[in-house]
mmCIF file of C-alpha atoms in Angstrom:
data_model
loop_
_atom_site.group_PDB
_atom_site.id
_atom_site.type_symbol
_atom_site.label_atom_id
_atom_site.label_comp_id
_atom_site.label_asym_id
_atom_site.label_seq_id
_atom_site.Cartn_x
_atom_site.Cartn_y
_atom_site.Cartn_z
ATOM 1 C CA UNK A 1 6.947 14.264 -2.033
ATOM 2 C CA UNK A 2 9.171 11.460 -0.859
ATOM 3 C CA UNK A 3 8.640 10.323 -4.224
ATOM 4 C CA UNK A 4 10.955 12.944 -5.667
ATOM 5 C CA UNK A 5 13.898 12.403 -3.182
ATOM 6 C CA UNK A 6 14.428 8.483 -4.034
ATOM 7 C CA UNK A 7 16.806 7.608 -6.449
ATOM 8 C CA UNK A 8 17.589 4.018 -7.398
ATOM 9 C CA UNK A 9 17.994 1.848 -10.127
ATOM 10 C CA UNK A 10 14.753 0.919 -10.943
ATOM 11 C CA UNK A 11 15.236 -2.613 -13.424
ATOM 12 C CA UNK A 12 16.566 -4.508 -10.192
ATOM 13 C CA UNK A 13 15.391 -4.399 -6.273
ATOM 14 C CA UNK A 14 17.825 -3.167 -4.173
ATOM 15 C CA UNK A 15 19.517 -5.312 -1.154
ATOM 16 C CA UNK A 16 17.993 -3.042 1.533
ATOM 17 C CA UNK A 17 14.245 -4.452 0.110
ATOM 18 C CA UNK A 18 15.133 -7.654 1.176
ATOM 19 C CA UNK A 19 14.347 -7.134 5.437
ATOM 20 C CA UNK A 20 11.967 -8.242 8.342
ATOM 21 C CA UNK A 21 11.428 -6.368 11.043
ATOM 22 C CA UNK A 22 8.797 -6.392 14.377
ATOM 23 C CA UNK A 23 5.951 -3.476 13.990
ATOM 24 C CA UNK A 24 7.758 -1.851 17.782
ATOM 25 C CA UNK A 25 11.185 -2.134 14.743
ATOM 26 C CA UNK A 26 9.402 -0.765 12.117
ATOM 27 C CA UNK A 27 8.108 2.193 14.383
ATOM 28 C CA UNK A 28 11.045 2.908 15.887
ATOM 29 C CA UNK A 29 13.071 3.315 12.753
ATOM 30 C CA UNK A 30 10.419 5.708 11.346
ATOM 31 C CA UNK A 31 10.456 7.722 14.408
ATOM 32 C CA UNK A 32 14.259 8.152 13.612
ATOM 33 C CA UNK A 33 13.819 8.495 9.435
ATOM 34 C CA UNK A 34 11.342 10.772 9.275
ATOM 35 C CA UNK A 35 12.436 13.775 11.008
ATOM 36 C CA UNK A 36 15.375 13.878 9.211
ATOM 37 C CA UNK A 37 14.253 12.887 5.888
ATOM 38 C CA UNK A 38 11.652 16.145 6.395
ATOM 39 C CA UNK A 39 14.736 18.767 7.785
ATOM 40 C CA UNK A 40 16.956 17.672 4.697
ATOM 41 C CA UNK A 41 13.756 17.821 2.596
ATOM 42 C CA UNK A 42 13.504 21.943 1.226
ATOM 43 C CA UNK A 43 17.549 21.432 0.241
ATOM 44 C CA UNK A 44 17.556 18.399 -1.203
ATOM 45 C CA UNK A 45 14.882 19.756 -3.726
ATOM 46 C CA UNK A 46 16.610 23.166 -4.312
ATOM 47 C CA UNK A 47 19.905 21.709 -4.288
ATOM 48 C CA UNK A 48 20.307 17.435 -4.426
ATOM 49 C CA UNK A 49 24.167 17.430 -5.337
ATOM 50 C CA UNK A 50 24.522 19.284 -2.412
ATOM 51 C CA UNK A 51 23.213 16.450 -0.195
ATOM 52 C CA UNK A 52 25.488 14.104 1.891
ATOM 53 C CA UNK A 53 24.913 9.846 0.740
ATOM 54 C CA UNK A 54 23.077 9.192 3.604
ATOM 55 C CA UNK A 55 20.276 11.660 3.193
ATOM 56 C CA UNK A 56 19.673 9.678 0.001
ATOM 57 C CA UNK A 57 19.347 6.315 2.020
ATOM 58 C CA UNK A 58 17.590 7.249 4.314
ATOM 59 C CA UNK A 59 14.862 8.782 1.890
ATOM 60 C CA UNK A 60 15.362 4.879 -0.028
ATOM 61 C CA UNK A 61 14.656 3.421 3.600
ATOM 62 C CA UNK A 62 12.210 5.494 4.321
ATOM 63 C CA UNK A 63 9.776 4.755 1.037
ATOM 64 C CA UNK A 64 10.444 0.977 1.530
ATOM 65 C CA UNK A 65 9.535 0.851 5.158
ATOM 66 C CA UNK A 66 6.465 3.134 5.302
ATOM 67 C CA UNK A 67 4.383 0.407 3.263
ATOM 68 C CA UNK A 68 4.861 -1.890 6.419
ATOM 69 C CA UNK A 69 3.015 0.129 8.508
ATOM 70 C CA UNK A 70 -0.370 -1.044 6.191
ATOM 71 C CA UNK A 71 0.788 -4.094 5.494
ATOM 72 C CA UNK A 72 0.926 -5.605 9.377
ATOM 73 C CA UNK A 73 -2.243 -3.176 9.931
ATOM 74 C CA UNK A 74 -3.921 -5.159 7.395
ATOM 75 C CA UNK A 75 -2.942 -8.784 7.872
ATOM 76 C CA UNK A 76 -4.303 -7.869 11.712
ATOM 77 C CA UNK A 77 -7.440 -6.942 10.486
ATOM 78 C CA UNK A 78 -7.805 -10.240 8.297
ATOM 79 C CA UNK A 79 -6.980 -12.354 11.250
ATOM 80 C CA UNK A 80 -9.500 -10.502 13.771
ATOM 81 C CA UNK A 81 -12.176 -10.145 10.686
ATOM 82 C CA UNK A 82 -11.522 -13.630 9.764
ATOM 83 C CA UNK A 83 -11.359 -15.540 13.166
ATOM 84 C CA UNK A 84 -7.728 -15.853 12.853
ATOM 85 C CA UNK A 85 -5.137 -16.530 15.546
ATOM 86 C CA UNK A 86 -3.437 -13.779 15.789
ATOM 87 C CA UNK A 87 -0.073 -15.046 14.549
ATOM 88 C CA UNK A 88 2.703 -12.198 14.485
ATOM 89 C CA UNK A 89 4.832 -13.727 11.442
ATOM 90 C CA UNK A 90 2.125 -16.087 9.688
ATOM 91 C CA UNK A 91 0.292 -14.777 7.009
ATOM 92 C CA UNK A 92 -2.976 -17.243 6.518
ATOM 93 C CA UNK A 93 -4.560 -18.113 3.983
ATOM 94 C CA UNK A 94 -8.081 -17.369 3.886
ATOM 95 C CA UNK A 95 -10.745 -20.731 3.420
ATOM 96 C CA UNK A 96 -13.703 -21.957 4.989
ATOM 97 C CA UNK A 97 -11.603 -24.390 6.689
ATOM 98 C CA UNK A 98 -9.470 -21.872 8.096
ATOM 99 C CA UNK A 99 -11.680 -18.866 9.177
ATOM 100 C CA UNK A 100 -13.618 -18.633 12.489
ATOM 101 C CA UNK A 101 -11.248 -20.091 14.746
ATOM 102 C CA UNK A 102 -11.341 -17.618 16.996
ATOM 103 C CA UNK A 103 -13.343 -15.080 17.915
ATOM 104 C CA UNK A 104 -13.265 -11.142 18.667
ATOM 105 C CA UNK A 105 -15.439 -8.930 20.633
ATOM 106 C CA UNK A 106 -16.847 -6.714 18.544
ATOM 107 C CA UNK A 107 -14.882 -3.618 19.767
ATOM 108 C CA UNK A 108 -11.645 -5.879 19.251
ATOM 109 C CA UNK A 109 -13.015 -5.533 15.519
ATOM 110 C CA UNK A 110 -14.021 -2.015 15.022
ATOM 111 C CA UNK A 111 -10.351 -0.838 16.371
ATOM 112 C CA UNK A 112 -9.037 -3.137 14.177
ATOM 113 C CA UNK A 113 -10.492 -1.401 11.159
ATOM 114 C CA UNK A 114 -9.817 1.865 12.547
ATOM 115 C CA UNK A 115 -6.062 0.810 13.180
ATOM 116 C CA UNK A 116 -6.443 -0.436 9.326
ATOM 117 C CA UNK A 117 -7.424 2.850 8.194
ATOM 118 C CA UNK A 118 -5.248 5.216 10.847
ATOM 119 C CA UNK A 119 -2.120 3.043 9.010
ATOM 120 C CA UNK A 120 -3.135 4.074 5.076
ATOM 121 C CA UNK A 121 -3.369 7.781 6.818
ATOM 122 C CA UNK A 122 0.368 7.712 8.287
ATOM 123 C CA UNK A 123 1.880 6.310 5.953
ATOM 124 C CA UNK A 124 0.225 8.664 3.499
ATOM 125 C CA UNK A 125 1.668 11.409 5.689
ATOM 126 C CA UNK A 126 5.053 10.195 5.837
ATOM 127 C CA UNK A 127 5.053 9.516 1.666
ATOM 128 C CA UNK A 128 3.758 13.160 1.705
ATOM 129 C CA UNK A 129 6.570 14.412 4.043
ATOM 130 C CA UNK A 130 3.642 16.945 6.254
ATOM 131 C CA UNK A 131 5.315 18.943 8.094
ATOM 132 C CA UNK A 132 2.633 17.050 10.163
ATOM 133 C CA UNK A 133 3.284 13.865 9.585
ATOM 134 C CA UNK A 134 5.792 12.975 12.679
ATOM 135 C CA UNK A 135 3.108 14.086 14.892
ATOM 136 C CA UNK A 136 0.610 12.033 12.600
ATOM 137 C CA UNK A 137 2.702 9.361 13.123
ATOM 138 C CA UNK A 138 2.891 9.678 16.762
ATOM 139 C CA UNK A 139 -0.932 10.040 16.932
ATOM 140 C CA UNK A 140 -0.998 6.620 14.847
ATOM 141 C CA UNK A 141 0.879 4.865 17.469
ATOM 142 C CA UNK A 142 -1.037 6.238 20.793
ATOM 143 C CA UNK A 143 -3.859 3.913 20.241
ATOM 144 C CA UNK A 144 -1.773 0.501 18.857
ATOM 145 C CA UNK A 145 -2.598 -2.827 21.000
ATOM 146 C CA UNK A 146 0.744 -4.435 22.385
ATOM 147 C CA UNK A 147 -0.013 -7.685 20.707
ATOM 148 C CA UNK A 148 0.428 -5.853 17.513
ATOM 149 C CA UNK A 149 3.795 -4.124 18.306
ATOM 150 C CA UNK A 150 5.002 -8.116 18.163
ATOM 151 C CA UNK A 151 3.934 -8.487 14.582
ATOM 152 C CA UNK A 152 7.223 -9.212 11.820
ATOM 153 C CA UNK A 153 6.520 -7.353 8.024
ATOM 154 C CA UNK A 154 8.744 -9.516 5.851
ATOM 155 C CA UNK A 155 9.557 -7.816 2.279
ATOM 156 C CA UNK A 156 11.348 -9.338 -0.072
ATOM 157 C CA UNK A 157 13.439 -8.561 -3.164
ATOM 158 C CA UNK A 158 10.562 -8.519 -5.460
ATOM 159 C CA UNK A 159 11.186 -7.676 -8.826
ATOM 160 C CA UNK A 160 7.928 -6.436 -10.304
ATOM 161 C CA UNK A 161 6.404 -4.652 -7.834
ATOM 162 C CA UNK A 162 9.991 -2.748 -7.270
ATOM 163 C CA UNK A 163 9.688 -1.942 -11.210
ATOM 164 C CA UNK A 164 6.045 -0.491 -10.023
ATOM 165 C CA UNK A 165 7.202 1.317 -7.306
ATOM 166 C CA UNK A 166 9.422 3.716 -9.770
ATOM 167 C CA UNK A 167 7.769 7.286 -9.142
ATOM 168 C CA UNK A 168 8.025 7.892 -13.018
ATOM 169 C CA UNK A 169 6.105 5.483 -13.956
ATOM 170 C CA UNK A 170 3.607 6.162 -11.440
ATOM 171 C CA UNK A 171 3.277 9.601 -11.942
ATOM 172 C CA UNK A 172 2.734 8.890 -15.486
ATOM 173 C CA UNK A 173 -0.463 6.731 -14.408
ATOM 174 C CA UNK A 174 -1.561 9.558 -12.438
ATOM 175 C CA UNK A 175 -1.176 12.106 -15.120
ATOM 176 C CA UNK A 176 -3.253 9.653 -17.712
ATOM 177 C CA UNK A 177 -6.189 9.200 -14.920
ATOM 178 C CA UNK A 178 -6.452 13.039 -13.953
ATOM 179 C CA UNK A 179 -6.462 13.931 -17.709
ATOM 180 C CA UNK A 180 -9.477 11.841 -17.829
ATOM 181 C CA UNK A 181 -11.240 11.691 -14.196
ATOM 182 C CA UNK A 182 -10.430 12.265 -10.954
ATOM 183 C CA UNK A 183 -11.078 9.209 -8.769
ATOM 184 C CA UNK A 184 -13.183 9.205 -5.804
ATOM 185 C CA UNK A 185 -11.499 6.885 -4.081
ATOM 186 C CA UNK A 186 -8.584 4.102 -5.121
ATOM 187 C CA UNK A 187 -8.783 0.400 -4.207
ATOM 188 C CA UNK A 188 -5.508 -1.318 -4.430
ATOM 189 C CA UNK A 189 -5.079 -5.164 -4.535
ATOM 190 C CA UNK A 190 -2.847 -5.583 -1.504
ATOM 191 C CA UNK A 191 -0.301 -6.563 -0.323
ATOM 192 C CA UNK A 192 1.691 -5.841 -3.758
ATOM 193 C CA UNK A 193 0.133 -2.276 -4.694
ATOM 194 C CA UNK A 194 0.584 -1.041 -1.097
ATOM 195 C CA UNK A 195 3.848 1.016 -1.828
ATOM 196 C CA UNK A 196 2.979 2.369 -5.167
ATOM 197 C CA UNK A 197 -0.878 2.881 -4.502
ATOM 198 C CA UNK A 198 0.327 5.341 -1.537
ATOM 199 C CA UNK A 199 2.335 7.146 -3.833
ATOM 200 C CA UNK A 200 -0.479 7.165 -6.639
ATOM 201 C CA UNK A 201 -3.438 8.201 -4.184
ATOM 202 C CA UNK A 202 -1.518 11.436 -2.858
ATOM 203 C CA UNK A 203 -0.645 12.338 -6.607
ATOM 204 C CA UNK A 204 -4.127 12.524 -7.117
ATOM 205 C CA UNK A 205 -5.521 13.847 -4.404
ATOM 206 C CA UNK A 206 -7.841 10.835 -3.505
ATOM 207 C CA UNK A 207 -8.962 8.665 -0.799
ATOM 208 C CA UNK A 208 -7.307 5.121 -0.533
ATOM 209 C CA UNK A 209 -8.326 2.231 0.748
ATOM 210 C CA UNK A 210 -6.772 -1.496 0.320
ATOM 211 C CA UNK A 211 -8.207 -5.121 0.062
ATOM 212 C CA UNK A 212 -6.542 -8.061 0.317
ATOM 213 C CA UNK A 213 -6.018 -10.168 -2.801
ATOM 214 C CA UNK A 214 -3.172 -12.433 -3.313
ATOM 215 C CA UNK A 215 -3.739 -14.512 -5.966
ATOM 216 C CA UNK A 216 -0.170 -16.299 -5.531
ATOM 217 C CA UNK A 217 1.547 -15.659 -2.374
ATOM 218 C CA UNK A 218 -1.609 -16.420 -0.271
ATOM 219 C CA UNK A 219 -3.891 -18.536 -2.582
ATOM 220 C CA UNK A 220 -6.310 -16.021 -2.442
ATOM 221 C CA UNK A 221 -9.561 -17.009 -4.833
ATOM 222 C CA UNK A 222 -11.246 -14.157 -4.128
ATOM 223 C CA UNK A 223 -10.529 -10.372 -2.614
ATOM 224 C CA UNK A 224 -10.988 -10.863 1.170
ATOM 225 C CA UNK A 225 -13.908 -9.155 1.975
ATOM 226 C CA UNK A 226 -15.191 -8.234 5.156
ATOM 227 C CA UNK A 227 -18.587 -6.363 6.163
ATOM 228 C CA UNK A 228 -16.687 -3.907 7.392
ATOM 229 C CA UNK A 229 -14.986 -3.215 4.164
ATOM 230 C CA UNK A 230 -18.153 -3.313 2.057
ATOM 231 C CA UNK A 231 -19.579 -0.897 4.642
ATOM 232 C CA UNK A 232 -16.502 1.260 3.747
ATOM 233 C CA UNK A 233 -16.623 1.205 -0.058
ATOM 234 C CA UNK A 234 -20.189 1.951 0.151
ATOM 235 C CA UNK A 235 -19.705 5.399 1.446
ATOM 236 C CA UNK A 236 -17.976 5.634 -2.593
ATOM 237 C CA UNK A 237 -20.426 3.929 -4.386
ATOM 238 C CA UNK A 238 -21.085 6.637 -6.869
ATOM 239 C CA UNK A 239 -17.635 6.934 -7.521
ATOM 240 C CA UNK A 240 -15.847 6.778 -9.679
ATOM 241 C CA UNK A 241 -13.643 4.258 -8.234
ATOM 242 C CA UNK A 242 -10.009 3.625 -9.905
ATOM 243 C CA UNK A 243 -9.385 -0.404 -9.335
ATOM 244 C CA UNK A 244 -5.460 -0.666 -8.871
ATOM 245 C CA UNK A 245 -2.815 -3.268 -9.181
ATOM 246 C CA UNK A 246 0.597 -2.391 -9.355
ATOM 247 C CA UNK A 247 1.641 -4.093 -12.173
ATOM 248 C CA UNK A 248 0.206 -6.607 -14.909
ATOM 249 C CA UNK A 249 1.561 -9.577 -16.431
ATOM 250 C CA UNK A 250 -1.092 -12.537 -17.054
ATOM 251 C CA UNK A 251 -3.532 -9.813 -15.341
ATOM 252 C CA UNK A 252 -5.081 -12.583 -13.538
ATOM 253 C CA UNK A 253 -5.069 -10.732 -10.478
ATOM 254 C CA UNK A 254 -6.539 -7.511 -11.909
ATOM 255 C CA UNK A 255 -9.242 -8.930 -13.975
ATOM 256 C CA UNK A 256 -10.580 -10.861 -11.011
ATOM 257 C CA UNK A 257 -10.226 -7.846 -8.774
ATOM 258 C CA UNK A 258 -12.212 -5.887 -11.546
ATOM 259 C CA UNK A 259 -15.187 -8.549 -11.748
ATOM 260 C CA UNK A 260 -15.743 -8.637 -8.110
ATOM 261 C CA UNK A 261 -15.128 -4.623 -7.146
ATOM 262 C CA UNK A 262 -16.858 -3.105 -9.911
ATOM 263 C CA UNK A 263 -20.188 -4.096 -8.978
ATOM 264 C CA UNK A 264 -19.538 -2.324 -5.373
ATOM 265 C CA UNK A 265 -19.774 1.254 -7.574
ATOM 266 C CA UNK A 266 -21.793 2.830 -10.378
ATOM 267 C CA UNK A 267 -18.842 4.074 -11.657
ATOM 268 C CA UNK A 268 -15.110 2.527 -11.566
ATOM 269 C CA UNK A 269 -12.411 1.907 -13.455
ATOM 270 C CA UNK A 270 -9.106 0.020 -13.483
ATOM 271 C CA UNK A 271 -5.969 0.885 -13.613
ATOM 272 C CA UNK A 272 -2.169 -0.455 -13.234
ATOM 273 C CA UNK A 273 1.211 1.736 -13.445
ATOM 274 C CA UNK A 274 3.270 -1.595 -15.232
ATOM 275 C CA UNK A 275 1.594 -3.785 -17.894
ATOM 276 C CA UNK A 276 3.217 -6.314 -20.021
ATOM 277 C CA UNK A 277 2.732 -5.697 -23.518
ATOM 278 C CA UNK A 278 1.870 -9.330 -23.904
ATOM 279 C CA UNK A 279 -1.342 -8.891 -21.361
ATOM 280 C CA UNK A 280 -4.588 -10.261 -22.320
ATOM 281 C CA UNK A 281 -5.792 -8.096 -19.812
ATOM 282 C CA UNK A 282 -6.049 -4.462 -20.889
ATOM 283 C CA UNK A 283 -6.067 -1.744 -17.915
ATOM 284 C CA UNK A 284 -7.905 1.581 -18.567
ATOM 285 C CA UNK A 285 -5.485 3.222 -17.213
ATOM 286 C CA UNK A 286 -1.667 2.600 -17.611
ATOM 287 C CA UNK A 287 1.691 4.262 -16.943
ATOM 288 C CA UNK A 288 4.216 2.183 -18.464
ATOM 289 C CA UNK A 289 3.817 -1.103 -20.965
ATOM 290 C CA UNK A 290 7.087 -3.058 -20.494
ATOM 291 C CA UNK A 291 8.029 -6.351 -22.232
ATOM 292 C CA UNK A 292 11.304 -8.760 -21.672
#
């Protein structure tokens, strides 16, 4: 829904994309977004030329600061998963020489993963615009650890996955997958597919779930994979699975993300809303082939 109340130029990021802000920040600001983005919500569909400037940016800072809520949820979960200090602005990279530095009770580590999987769930709501989804949110936020209300989501001005984030594109993907299949459950390559994989899993209908892969920003060889997240995926493993990245280029990322996931389920496929015409590496599923 919040989808259909953003409108930006879509070739170039936006200033407000460029930000950092604490998870307490990033919280508080939704607290004060959402309610109004939902009251303005009924009108600005019937009626958007009726709508004042700043209804339109809030809905813009709104869809680029619900993603956050994920994003800190899951670097937490990679540091108590992963024996990480808990570092509120480092993002580690994940080696053998890094891991296991600390350790975590293992009820630190279960509420990790459900704080993990609460996050994909509000944000959801709030990309959805529930009625519910302040009181979602609120529930979201009941059971947070302090430490975590300390962590900083950095996003920068990042061209590509801005381009991927454009809800015409993505809608496009969704049409081409649900004229074929509908997916059991998505797996996006996070952090870049965070924004636009919340937007594609409520056009479709279907469960989401992230893993960490970060070929480039975090050196990432492999998707970080926990046992907690194989125990996860194998609750799908008939599938069919749709294996998402938000955009493809080289299609290093998504090829790599393919040959490791796709053994997890019987049935899965992959899928991307931006590819470069160029690509050696051919998505299934696309919603937009772009070239410079």
């Amino acid at each position: 829904m919040l989808d259909r109340l953003v409108y930006a130029d879509w070739e170039d990021p936006p200033e407000a994309m460029a930000f950092e802000a604490s998870y307490e920040e990033v919280l508080a600001e939704l607290r004060v977004l959402l309610p109004r983005v939902i009251e303005g919500r009924d009108a600005a569909l019937a009626s958007p030329a009726s709508m004042p400037t700043p209804y339109w940016d809030d809905s813009l800072r709104l869809y680029l600061l619900a993603p956050a809520l994920v994003n800190v949820a899951l670097n937490y979960k990679i540091c108590v998963e992963q024996g990480l200090p808990l570092h509120p602005t480092y993002y580690f990279e994940v080696s053998e020489r890094s891991r296991f530095q600390a350790h975590y009770p293992p009820a630190v580590l279960r509420h990790a993963n459900a704080i993990f999987q609460g996050s994909i769930r509000a944000a959801r709501a709030v990309y959805a615009l529930r009625d519910s989804a302040v009181a979602e949110l609120e529930d979201f936020e009941r059971d947070l650890p302090e430490i975590l209300e300390g962590f900083v989501y950095m996003s920068t001005k990042d061209r590509y996955t801005w381009r991927a984030s454009n809800p015409r594109w993505i809608r496009a993907l969704a049409d081409h997958v649900l004229a074929s299949f509908q997916p059991a459950l998505v797996v996006g390559a996070a952090h870049g597919s965070i924004m636009s994989g919340l937007v594609f899993a409520n056009l479709v209908d279907a469960p989401l779930y992230f893993v960490r892969f970060s070929m480039f920003k975090r050196n990432d060889q492999d998707p970080i994979l926990a046992p907690s997240d194989l125990a996860h995926l194998e609750g799908f493993r008939a599938g069919p699975a749709l294996l998402f990245d938000e955009d493809v280029a080289k299609g290093t990322t998504l090829t790599r993300f393919e040959q490791v996931m796709r053994p997890l389920f019987d049935v899965a496929h992959t899928g991307s809303v931006l590819r470069h015409t160029l690509s050696p590496c051919r998505p299934e599923f696309v919603g937009h082939a772009w070239n410079d």
